[in-house]
């Protein structure tokens, strides 16, 4: 059961992130290949960075399902394009993106835990997995990565990693993972709802 | 013999890619070091990504010949600069670049095959090797990577990877590698000749 | 003793590089998280690239002290901001940055030496460690990396790597490391003082 809901959330994350990458590609007027590549890289990039840092073969090299799920997001983005109900789509996008952020943060922290790493390892791997794909997406699109100057986004992921670290000694790993995900998701939703922003120093 | 022609094609690929990187550096008005670095990174970047993904030490760390071949491309680019016959040079450049794309696609797929990976692994490693260097080149030059919006380029590499996967069970690995390379090269030449482009959705 | 001075120099390098990253973030009007991330990535990025290339787990995953030292640089940058004595700060910054460049070049070459690599390995790892963080910083800030077109910078690192390679067979490793660092530091100071530049071909 826990396994099944994890797989489900991970799939939602892959689709949401590839969707966001493909949308960016369409805005940047890339060709079909560029759109597909940007979608796939956004979905799989964070996980690849995570796996490379702990000397694991990136999952995407062996799991066709990851690439196929990413293609679902790309196809969704292409078919959405030109449709009218942008407000609804934006809402769906933000919610699923937050679910992706939440589940990927948790995945990264779990890998750190399984690799015997401590708090710093959980934070670095959790955040790399959650925000790495988006950073690669924006670099390829020749922009300053959104997470560096947008409303509270990576900070939610950071909070989730810290919750993971605080819970994993006293809780079951599944429960820990759930607390971590819930923290990220709820914080992100609140940040969007109330337009929270971090201070700037310009 | 097969080994020898492989080494030859690989060398042509390294020179062609470092040539393209150095040309980009000259256009961007980088200093001598910047031009050399951009040339070397373009030639060696794709292979480094490939090796890191399968936990191998990047070849460039141990093979001075790779760096020396890249320097040949850089020197060629600097000496070409200011010469008149641009049409001829462009033709030479496009042909050797296509040979590089073809041989690097094949190299990547071979590494995936040797690592026991399946179709997705062959595609990801084949394409990373072939287009990774060019993507790093364009990111360093602060541009949207050419492969994301230029005429059919990465698609040729993708086709070569799929041909590799289709052939390797029924053919000798050398023959498989040759079919893969021939596919990439011929498709790329046709794409240039007839200005094939993928659709955009802007 | 040698160990202690190495740790000290490394700490200075981490602080100097995170300082430069945070300053860049402030200039680019990033939010607080963006400034912190840019500072940390600049300080730790080069070492992470180095470790990944030789299949080691990046030090930052296991050493909280590295992240804490980087935060010191970030806090320094935020508190400096708005102060008057820019000339003094610039001088402090350039000197500590040169110390960072010197010590990181040496660290990279030592790892190459310990991994049994030769001259090319020492050059690639030494330079990746020393200039990798700054390249990532500038890519994230959406600029052409400073090292590609600024006055002699990476060239000092290259010289240090070659000195390391020339000395390590005939000298003690600590002495080798010191010669390498001294070369980088002195060359860099001279390059700043006399505004040395490499030729361009535009």
XYZ file of C-alpha atoms in Angstrom:
606
model
C 0.000 0.000 0.000
C 2.629 2.553 1.032
C 4.697 1.463 -1.950
C 1.749 1.966 -4.261
C 1.000 5.484 -3.092
C 4.681 6.359 -3.385
C 4.788 5.145 -6.991
C 1.615 7.126 -7.670
C 3.015 10.376 -6.224
C 6.301 9.904 -8.054
C 4.417 9.451 -11.328
C 2.445 12.633 -10.703
C 5.706 14.454 -10.044
C 7.287 13.208 -13.279
C 4.249 14.224 -15.314
C 3.960 17.628 -13.634
C 7.621 18.483 -14.095
C 7.796 17.326 -17.734
C 4.615 19.352 -18.319
C 6.295 22.478 -16.968
C 9.409 21.852 -19.078
C 7.416 21.374 -22.273
C 5.382 24.541 -21.601
C 8.650 26.451 -21.257
C 9.867 24.946 -24.544
C 6.704 26.047 -26.335
C 7.039 29.581 -24.942
C 10.674 29.650 -26.126
C 9.564 28.553 -29.640
C 11.722 25.431 -29.631
C 11.051 22.740 -32.214
C 9.282 19.465 -31.359
C 12.502 17.750 -30.295
C 13.495 20.681 -28.107
C 10.114 20.637 -26.378
C 10.316 16.895 -25.723
C 13.912 17.110 -24.498
C 13.172 20.040 -22.198
C 10.178 18.170 -20.742
C 12.127 14.960 -20.147
C 15.171 16.725 -18.707
C 13.032 18.735 -16.289
C 11.375 15.548 -15.028
C 14.467 13.347 -14.879
C 17.292 15.844 -14.310
C 16.934 16.185 -10.550
C 16.873 12.430 -10.005
C 19.909 11.965 -12.255
C 21.931 14.524 -10.233
C 20.869 12.737 -7.034
C 21.891 9.304 -8.324
C 25.221 10.516 -9.728
C 26.151 12.102 -6.392
C 25.768 8.796 -4.561
C 27.394 6.752 -7.365
C 24.230 5.036 -8.495
C 23.360 4.492 -12.146
C 20.622 7.079 -12.895
C 17.213 5.396 -12.810
C 16.321 6.815 -16.217
C 18.984 4.613 -17.860
C 17.146 1.457 -16.870
C 13.488 2.456 -16.401
C 11.568 3.141 -19.641
C 8.507 3.904 -17.509
C 10.161 7.125 -16.288
C 10.675 8.347 -19.845
C 7.164 7.283 -20.864
C 5.595 9.139 -17.923
C 7.578 12.225 -18.899
C 6.241 11.944 -22.444
C 2.706 11.997 -21.008
C 3.463 15.409 -19.521
C 4.907 16.650 -22.818
C 1.865 15.484 -24.792
C -0.407 17.150 -22.232
C 1.498 20.416 -22.624
C 1.279 20.350 -26.425
C -2.448 19.540 -26.390
C -3.206 22.173 -23.727
C -1.529 24.879 -25.825
C -4.055 27.198 -27.414
C -6.900 26.056 -25.140
C -8.873 28.751 -23.364
C -9.284 27.854 -19.673
C -5.829 29.063 -18.665
C -6.903 29.797 -15.080
C -7.955 26.181 -14.547
C -4.823 24.795 -16.188
C -2.604 27.052 -14.091
C -4.302 25.778 -10.935
C -3.878 22.132 -11.984
C -0.274 22.845 -12.898
C 0.586 24.542 -9.597
C -1.003 21.779 -7.531
C 0.646 18.918 -9.381
C 3.954 20.808 -9.418
C 3.706 21.130 -5.636
C 2.998 17.389 -5.373
C 6.069 16.784 -7.527
C 8.178 19.068 -5.370
C 6.937 17.252 -2.280
C 7.434 13.699 -3.501
C 10.843 14.391 -5.095
C 12.093 16.051 -1.896
C 11.101 12.911 -0.071
C 12.687 10.566 -2.636
C 15.984 12.403 -2.378
C 16.007 12.264 1.406
C 15.192 8.545 1.343
C 18.178 7.874 -0.935
C 20.380 9.882 1.448
C 19.015 7.822 4.351
C 19.653 4.551 2.514
C 23.194 5.720 1.708
C 23.850 6.317 5.392
C 24.180 10.095 5.058
C 23.273 12.620 7.779
C 21.324 15.879 7.822
C 23.447 17.711 5.243
C 23.238 14.729 2.896
C 19.443 14.611 3.263
C 19.158 18.334 2.561
C 21.495 18.317 -0.449
C 19.999 15.202 -2.052
C 16.398 16.112 -1.215
C 16.726 19.598 -2.656
C 18.811 18.499 -5.668
C 16.142 15.982 -6.618
C 13.278 18.434 -6.131
C 14.713 21.568 -7.744
C 17.528 20.201 -9.955
C 15.299 19.480 -12.938
C 13.780 22.959 -12.893
C 17.223 24.561 -12.693
C 18.439 22.594 -15.734
C 15.214 23.539 -17.565
C 15.786 27.253 -16.996
C 19.512 27.092 -17.833
C 18.711 25.375 -21.150
C 16.070 28.039 -21.819
C 18.772 30.665 -21.132
C 17.100 32.200 -18.078
C 18.045 32.797 -14.450
C 16.591 29.727 -12.685
C 13.115 30.509 -11.318
C 13.896 28.991 -7.914
C 16.544 31.654 -7.322
C 14.132 34.586 -7.364
C 10.549 33.310 -7.273
C 8.253 33.209 -4.279
C 9.060 30.645 -1.602
C 9.726 27.432 -3.505
C 13.051 25.793 -2.694
C 12.553 26.849 0.917
C 9.570 24.459 1.107
C 11.817 21.649 -0.091
C 14.423 22.597 2.527
C 11.766 22.471 5.254
C 10.714 19.012 4.068
C 14.304 17.742 4.263
C 14.684 19.043 7.814
C 11.385 17.412 8.837
C 12.658 14.169 7.303
C 15.862 14.393 9.333
C 13.958 15.245 12.521
C 11.569 12.294 12.139
C 13.571 9.407 10.718
C 15.102 8.284 14.022
C 11.841 8.223 15.922
C 9.357 7.252 13.180
C 8.848 4.524 10.644
C 10.457 5.511 7.287
C 7.089 5.566 5.509
C 5.621 7.884 8.113
C 8.765 10.033 7.962
C 8.430 10.269 4.217
C 4.777 11.233 4.556
C 5.481 13.981 7.109
C 8.222 15.336 4.860
C 5.952 15.384 1.806
C 3.056 16.941 3.716
C 5.337 19.721 4.998
C 6.528 20.618 1.510
C 3.073 20.481 -0.037
C 1.262 22.485 2.642
C 3.998 25.153 2.839
C 4.045 25.511 -0.940
C 0.267 25.836 -1.145
C 0.313 28.481 1.609
C 3.154 30.334 -0.143
C 1.145 30.464 -3.367
C -2.123 31.353 -1.632
C -0.687 34.212 0.421
C 2.075 35.213 -2.040
C 4.838 34.806 0.526
C 8.212 36.104 -0.617
C 11.700 36.085 0.798
C 13.464 39.430 1.318
C 15.800 40.817 -1.354
C 18.908 42.965 -0.863
C 19.253 45.030 -4.000
C 40.954 -3.065 -38.624
C 37.529 -2.270 -37.188
C 39.296 -0.888 -34.151
C 41.447 1.317 -36.345
C 38.563 2.836 -38.264
C 36.729 3.433 -34.992
C 39.706 5.289 -33.542
C 39.940 7.288 -36.757
C 36.280 8.326 -36.714
C 36.456 9.177 -33.034
C 39.454 11.394 -33.708
C 37.584 13.182 -36.505
C 34.671 13.716 -34.123
C 36.909 15.193 -31.416
C 38.571 17.560 -33.878
C 35.280 18.609 -35.477
C 33.578 19.315 -32.158
C 36.516 21.221 -30.659
C 36.658 23.199 -33.921
C 32.991 24.193 -33.527
C 33.530 25.148 -29.876
C 36.556 27.313 -30.664
C 34.697 29.049 -33.523
C 31.904 29.878 -31.068
C 34.479 31.251 -28.623
C 35.991 33.499 -31.294
C 32.547 34.807 -32.243
C 31.834 35.529 -28.555
C 35.142 37.469 -28.298
C 36.518 35.239 -25.544
C 40.231 35.394 -24.762
C 42.682 32.674 -25.842
C 42.032 30.540 -22.768
C 38.272 30.837 -23.194
C 38.530 29.708 -26.809
C 40.693 26.714 -25.890
C 38.452 25.731 -22.980
C 35.273 26.041 -25.046
C 36.835 23.877 -27.777
C 37.994 21.178 -25.370
C 34.735 21.124 -23.401
C 32.674 20.782 -26.581
C 34.775 17.830 -27.704
C 35.066 16.066 -24.349
C 31.895 17.143 -22.500
C 29.525 14.606 -24.025
C 31.860 11.691 -23.313
C 32.391 12.890 -19.742
C 28.617 12.966 -19.092
C 28.340 9.472 -20.566
C 31.151 8.077 -18.409
C 29.887 9.733 -15.218
C 26.415 8.257 -15.735
C 27.779 4.709 -15.820
C 30.286 5.341 -12.990
C 33.377 5.224 -15.165
C 36.280 7.621 -14.768
C 35.933 10.053 -17.714
C 38.349 9.058 -20.485
C 39.754 12.586 -20.667
C 41.272 12.199 -17.191
C 43.580 9.458 -18.396
C 44.000 9.973 -22.158
C 46.194 12.939 -23.146
C 45.526 12.055 -26.785
C 41.898 13.211 -26.392
C 42.998 16.628 -25.178
C 45.694 16.873 -27.876
C 43.206 16.021 -30.640
C 40.880 18.697 -29.270
C 43.725 21.207 -29.406
C 44.164 20.382 -33.098
C 40.569 21.513 -33.657
C 41.150 24.703 -31.684
C 44.312 25.559 -33.626
C 42.449 24.910 -36.881
C 39.668 27.285 -35.814
C 42.096 30.060 -34.878
C 44.045 29.708 -38.116
C 40.880 29.546 -40.235
C 39.621 32.848 -38.746
C 39.862 35.736 -41.169
C 40.366 33.467 -44.187
C 38.132 34.076 -47.161
C 36.686 30.775 -48.393
C 33.893 30.624 -45.795
C 31.643 28.497 -48.014
C 34.282 25.771 -48.274
C 35.052 25.856 -44.562
C 31.359 25.677 -43.674
C 31.020 22.596 -45.864
C 34.050 20.909 -44.287
C 32.738 21.843 -40.855
C 29.244 20.464 -41.436
C 30.550 17.178 -42.849
C 33.052 16.549 -40.064
C 30.485 17.634 -37.466
C 28.089 15.043 -38.894
C 30.832 12.404 -38.708
C 31.392 13.404 -35.096
C 27.690 13.203 -34.317
C 27.571 9.768 -35.935
C 30.626 8.278 -34.261
C 29.809 9.717 -30.812
C 26.238 8.384 -30.999
C 27.715 4.995 -31.686
C 30.314 5.251 -28.898
C 27.607 6.075 -26.375
C 25.419 3.160 -27.420
C 28.386 0.792 -27.256
C 29.106 1.859 -23.660
C 25.425 1.285 -22.800
C 25.626 -2.157 -24.427
C 28.803 -3.009 -22.497
C 27.133 -1.845 -19.269
C 24.252 -4.238 -19.887
C 21.669 -1.473 -20.404
C 18.607 -1.741 -22.655
C 17.021 0.517 -25.261
C 16.482 3.537 -22.998
C 20.062 3.293 -21.777
C 21.363 3.155 -25.355
C 19.292 6.201 -26.326
C 20.231 8.279 -23.270
C 23.949 7.477 -23.434
C 24.152 7.661 -27.245
C 22.459 11.048 -27.361
C 24.258 12.432 -24.277
C 27.604 11.608 -25.855
C 26.677 13.051 -29.240
C 24.897 16.251 -28.215
C 26.126 16.820 -24.635
C 29.270 18.673 -25.650
C 27.374 21.046 -27.909
C 24.820 21.777 -25.180
C 27.586 22.638 -22.687
C 29.242 24.821 -25.370
C 26.064 26.849 -25.909
C 25.282 27.144 -22.187
C 28.783 28.506 -21.543
C 28.315 30.936 -24.433
C 25.028 32.013 -22.775
C 22.744 30.862 -25.605
C 19.782 28.518 -25.926
C 21.426 25.239 -27.056
C 21.367 24.953 -30.827
C 20.086 21.371 -30.731
C 16.855 22.557 -29.096
C 15.717 24.670 -32.026
C 17.908 23.982 -35.056
C 17.049 21.845 -38.024
C 16.921 18.100 -37.445
C 20.072 17.326 -35.489
C 19.493 15.419 -32.257
C 16.769 13.476 -34.032
C 19.468 11.914 -36.265
C 21.313 10.792 -33.144
C 18.085 9.340 -31.725
C 17.522 7.392 -34.953
C 21.073 6.030 -34.742
C 20.503 4.828 -31.168
C 17.306 3.043 -32.166
C 19.058 1.392 -35.125
C 21.793 0.287 -32.716
C 19.208 -1.259 -30.406
C 17.396 -2.945 -33.289
C 20.607 -4.482 -34.674
C 22.729 -5.482 -31.724
C 20.933 -8.768 -30.983
C 21.083 -10.027 -34.540
C 24.352 -8.501 -35.796
C 27.976 -8.416 -34.848
C 28.711 -5.365 -32.614
C 31.011 -3.806 -35.221
C 28.373 -4.104 -37.899
C 25.756 -2.732 -35.491
C 27.997 0.210 -34.761
C 28.506 0.828 -38.464
C 24.763 0.729 -39.228
C 24.127 3.143 -36.383
C 26.789 5.566 -37.594
C 25.649 5.353 -41.206
C 22.065 6.137 -40.168
C 23.086 9.247 -38.244
C 25.430 10.503 -40.965
C 23.080 9.968 -43.908
C 20.055 11.431 -42.094
C 22.052 14.475 -41.021
C 23.380 15.056 -44.538
C 19.836 14.778 -45.951
C 18.507 17.154 -43.256
C 21.111 19.757 -44.199
C 20.667 19.264 -47.958
C 16.865 19.550 -47.920
C 16.601 21.862 -44.878
C 14.298 19.515 -42.965
C 12.814 21.035 -39.847
C 10.665 19.761 -37.011
C 7.333 21.523 -36.339
C 7.093 24.300 -33.746
C 4.105 25.195 -31.541
C 4.453 28.880 -30.820
C 51.010 21.213 11.081
C 50.866 20.853 7.305
C 47.387 19.422 7.706
C 46.335 22.418 9.789
C 47.504 24.982 7.293
C 45.802 23.070 4.502
C 42.495 23.076 6.392
C 42.929 26.786 7.038
C 43.571 27.634 3.395
C 40.679 25.466 2.275
C 38.376 27.286 4.704
C 39.533 30.652 3.356
C 38.805 29.414 -0.168
C 35.284 28.266 0.756
C 34.486 31.584 2.436
C 35.962 33.650 -0.408
C 34.108 31.754 -3.109
C 30.739 31.752 -1.292
C 31.275 35.484 -0.692
C 31.721 36.068 -4.442
C 28.636 33.966 -5.242
C 26.452 35.836 -2.753
C 27.660 39.205 -4.056
C 26.650 38.105 -7.565
C 23.227 37.057 -6.228
C 22.690 40.455 -4.611
C 23.655 42.225 -7.835
C 21.197 40.012 -9.749
C 18.430 40.926 -7.242
C 17.795 37.325 -6.220
C 15.807 36.641 -3.057
C 17.446 35.488 0.188
C 17.330 31.820 -0.775
C 18.802 32.543 -4.191
C 21.679 34.463 -2.635
C 22.418 31.666 -0.161
C 22.211 28.970 -2.854
C 24.434 30.885 -5.255
C 27.016 31.378 -2.489
C 27.019 27.720 -1.450
C 27.095 26.417 -5.021
C 30.024 28.661 -5.933
C 31.999 27.392 -2.946
C 31.099 23.715 -3.223
C 30.426 23.252 -6.945
C 34.015 22.808 -8.078
C 34.754 20.205 -5.418
C 31.553 18.327 -6.257
C 32.523 18.126 -9.949
C 35.993 16.890 -8.922
C 34.609 14.185 -6.612
C 31.989 13.008 -9.115
C 34.645 12.603 -11.829
C 36.669 10.207 -9.682
C 33.585 8.392 -8.335
C 33.818 9.749 -4.809
C 30.808 10.888 -2.822
C 30.995 14.722 -2.875
C 32.463 15.963 0.414
C 29.573 18.374 0.914
C 27.178 15.449 1.403
C 28.967 14.380 4.562
C 30.712 17.488 5.897
C 28.403 20.078 7.500
C 31.475 22.229 8.150
C 31.777 22.916 4.400
C 28.238 24.245 4.237
C 28.676 26.258 7.450
C 31.872 27.879 6.161
C 30.044 28.787 2.959
C 27.289 30.408 5.006
C 29.938 32.567 6.690
C 30.832 33.952 3.260
C 27.170 34.574 2.434
C 26.551 36.412 5.717
C 29.668 38.488 5.104
C 28.400 39.448 1.640
C 24.962 40.478 2.929
C 26.423 42.543 5.757
C 29.022 44.173 3.479
C 26.292 45.330 1.086
C 25.630 49.041 1.311
C 28.890 49.737 3.161
C 31.095 52.486 1.790
C 34.695 51.305 1.638
C 34.289 49.433 -1.660
C 37.969 49.789 -2.582
C 39.066 48.007 0.605
C 36.461 45.259 0.236
C 37.435 44.701 -3.386
C 41.056 44.272 -2.331
C 40.145 41.810 0.442
C 37.902 39.963 -1.982
C 40.530 39.659 -4.724
C 43.195 38.428 -2.313
C 41.025 35.815 -0.632
C 39.653 34.749 -4.021
C 43.241 34.216 -5.201
C 43.949 32.154 -2.081
C 40.849 30.113 -2.844
C 41.922 29.623 -6.455
C 45.351 28.523 -5.260
C 44.231 26.099 -2.559
C 41.448 24.556 -4.665
C 43.838 24.009 -7.589
C 46.083 22.158 -5.197
C 43.243 20.116 -3.656
C 42.148 18.953 -7.098
C 45.651 17.919 -8.106
C 46.105 16.026 -4.841
C 42.913 14.036 -5.476
C 44.184 13.237 -8.983
C 47.494 12.127 -7.497
C 45.740 9.929 -4.909
C 43.595 8.414 -7.679
C 46.731 7.439 -9.582
C 46.085 9.818 -12.486
C 48.780 11.484 -14.613
C 49.386 15.021 -15.866
C 46.093 15.391 -17.749
C 44.152 14.127 -14.736
C 45.932 16.602 -12.467
C 45.179 19.475 -14.834
C 41.518 18.564 -15.357
C 40.775 17.923 -11.676
C 42.850 20.857 -10.423
C 41.201 23.309 -12.793
C 37.688 21.849 -12.353
C 37.946 22.280 -8.596
C 39.329 25.805 -8.831
C 37.137 27.288 -11.554
C 34.111 24.931 -11.589
C 32.233 26.738 -8.837
C 32.636 30.125 -10.502
C 31.442 28.727 -13.843
C 28.286 27.302 -12.219
C 27.757 30.660 -10.436
C 27.859 32.589 -13.719
C 25.698 30.070 -15.598
C 23.023 30.298 -12.876
C 23.247 34.090 -13.068
C 22.727 33.775 -16.842
C 26.096 35.241 -17.864
C 29.055 34.083 -19.933
C 31.417 32.626 -17.275
C 33.919 35.260 -16.157
C 36.862 32.867 -16.505
C 36.260 32.630 -20.258
C 36.975 36.275 -20.958
C 38.457 37.934 -17.888
C 42.090 38.755 -17.298
C 44.420 35.817 -16.664
C 42.597 33.675 -14.129
C 42.196 30.036 -15.160
C 45.659 30.208 -16.682
C 47.095 30.656 -13.162
C 45.294 27.489 -12.097
C 46.685 25.664 -15.143
C 50.208 26.782 -14.240
C 49.694 25.496 -10.692
C 48.606 22.085 -11.977
C 51.671 21.813 -14.192
C 53.952 22.794 -11.307
C 52.250 20.113 -9.201
C 52.916 17.515 -11.904
C 56.525 18.635 -12.327
C 57.229 18.447 -8.585
C 55.344 15.452 -7.235
C 57.883 12.835 -8.308
C 60.863 14.612 -6.835
C 59.322 16.364 -3.811
C 57.323 15.513 -0.739
C 53.559 15.870 -1.461
C 53.171 18.708 1.065
C 55.986 20.642 -0.533
C 54.555 19.922 -3.989
C 51.201 21.212 -2.851
C 52.817 24.349 -1.455
C 54.761 25.075 -4.678
C 51.576 24.608 -6.681
C 49.611 26.989 -4.456
C 52.357 29.579 -4.412
C 52.538 29.528 -8.212
C 48.817 30.137 -8.595
C 48.690 32.851 -5.947
C 51.731 34.801 -7.128
C 50.741 34.622 -10.804
C 47.210 35.750 -10.023
C 48.424 38.678 -7.914
C 50.813 39.724 -10.695
C 48.014 39.402 -13.294
C 45.772 41.699 -11.235
C 48.566 44.169 -10.432
C 49.781 44.547 -14.024
C 46.404 43.871 -15.729
C 47.762 41.021 -17.842
C 45.361 39.805 -20.506
C 45.353 36.978 -23.012
C 44.983 37.844 -26.718
C 41.539 37.793 -28.375
C 40.703 36.911 -31.989
C 37.542 38.824 -32.801
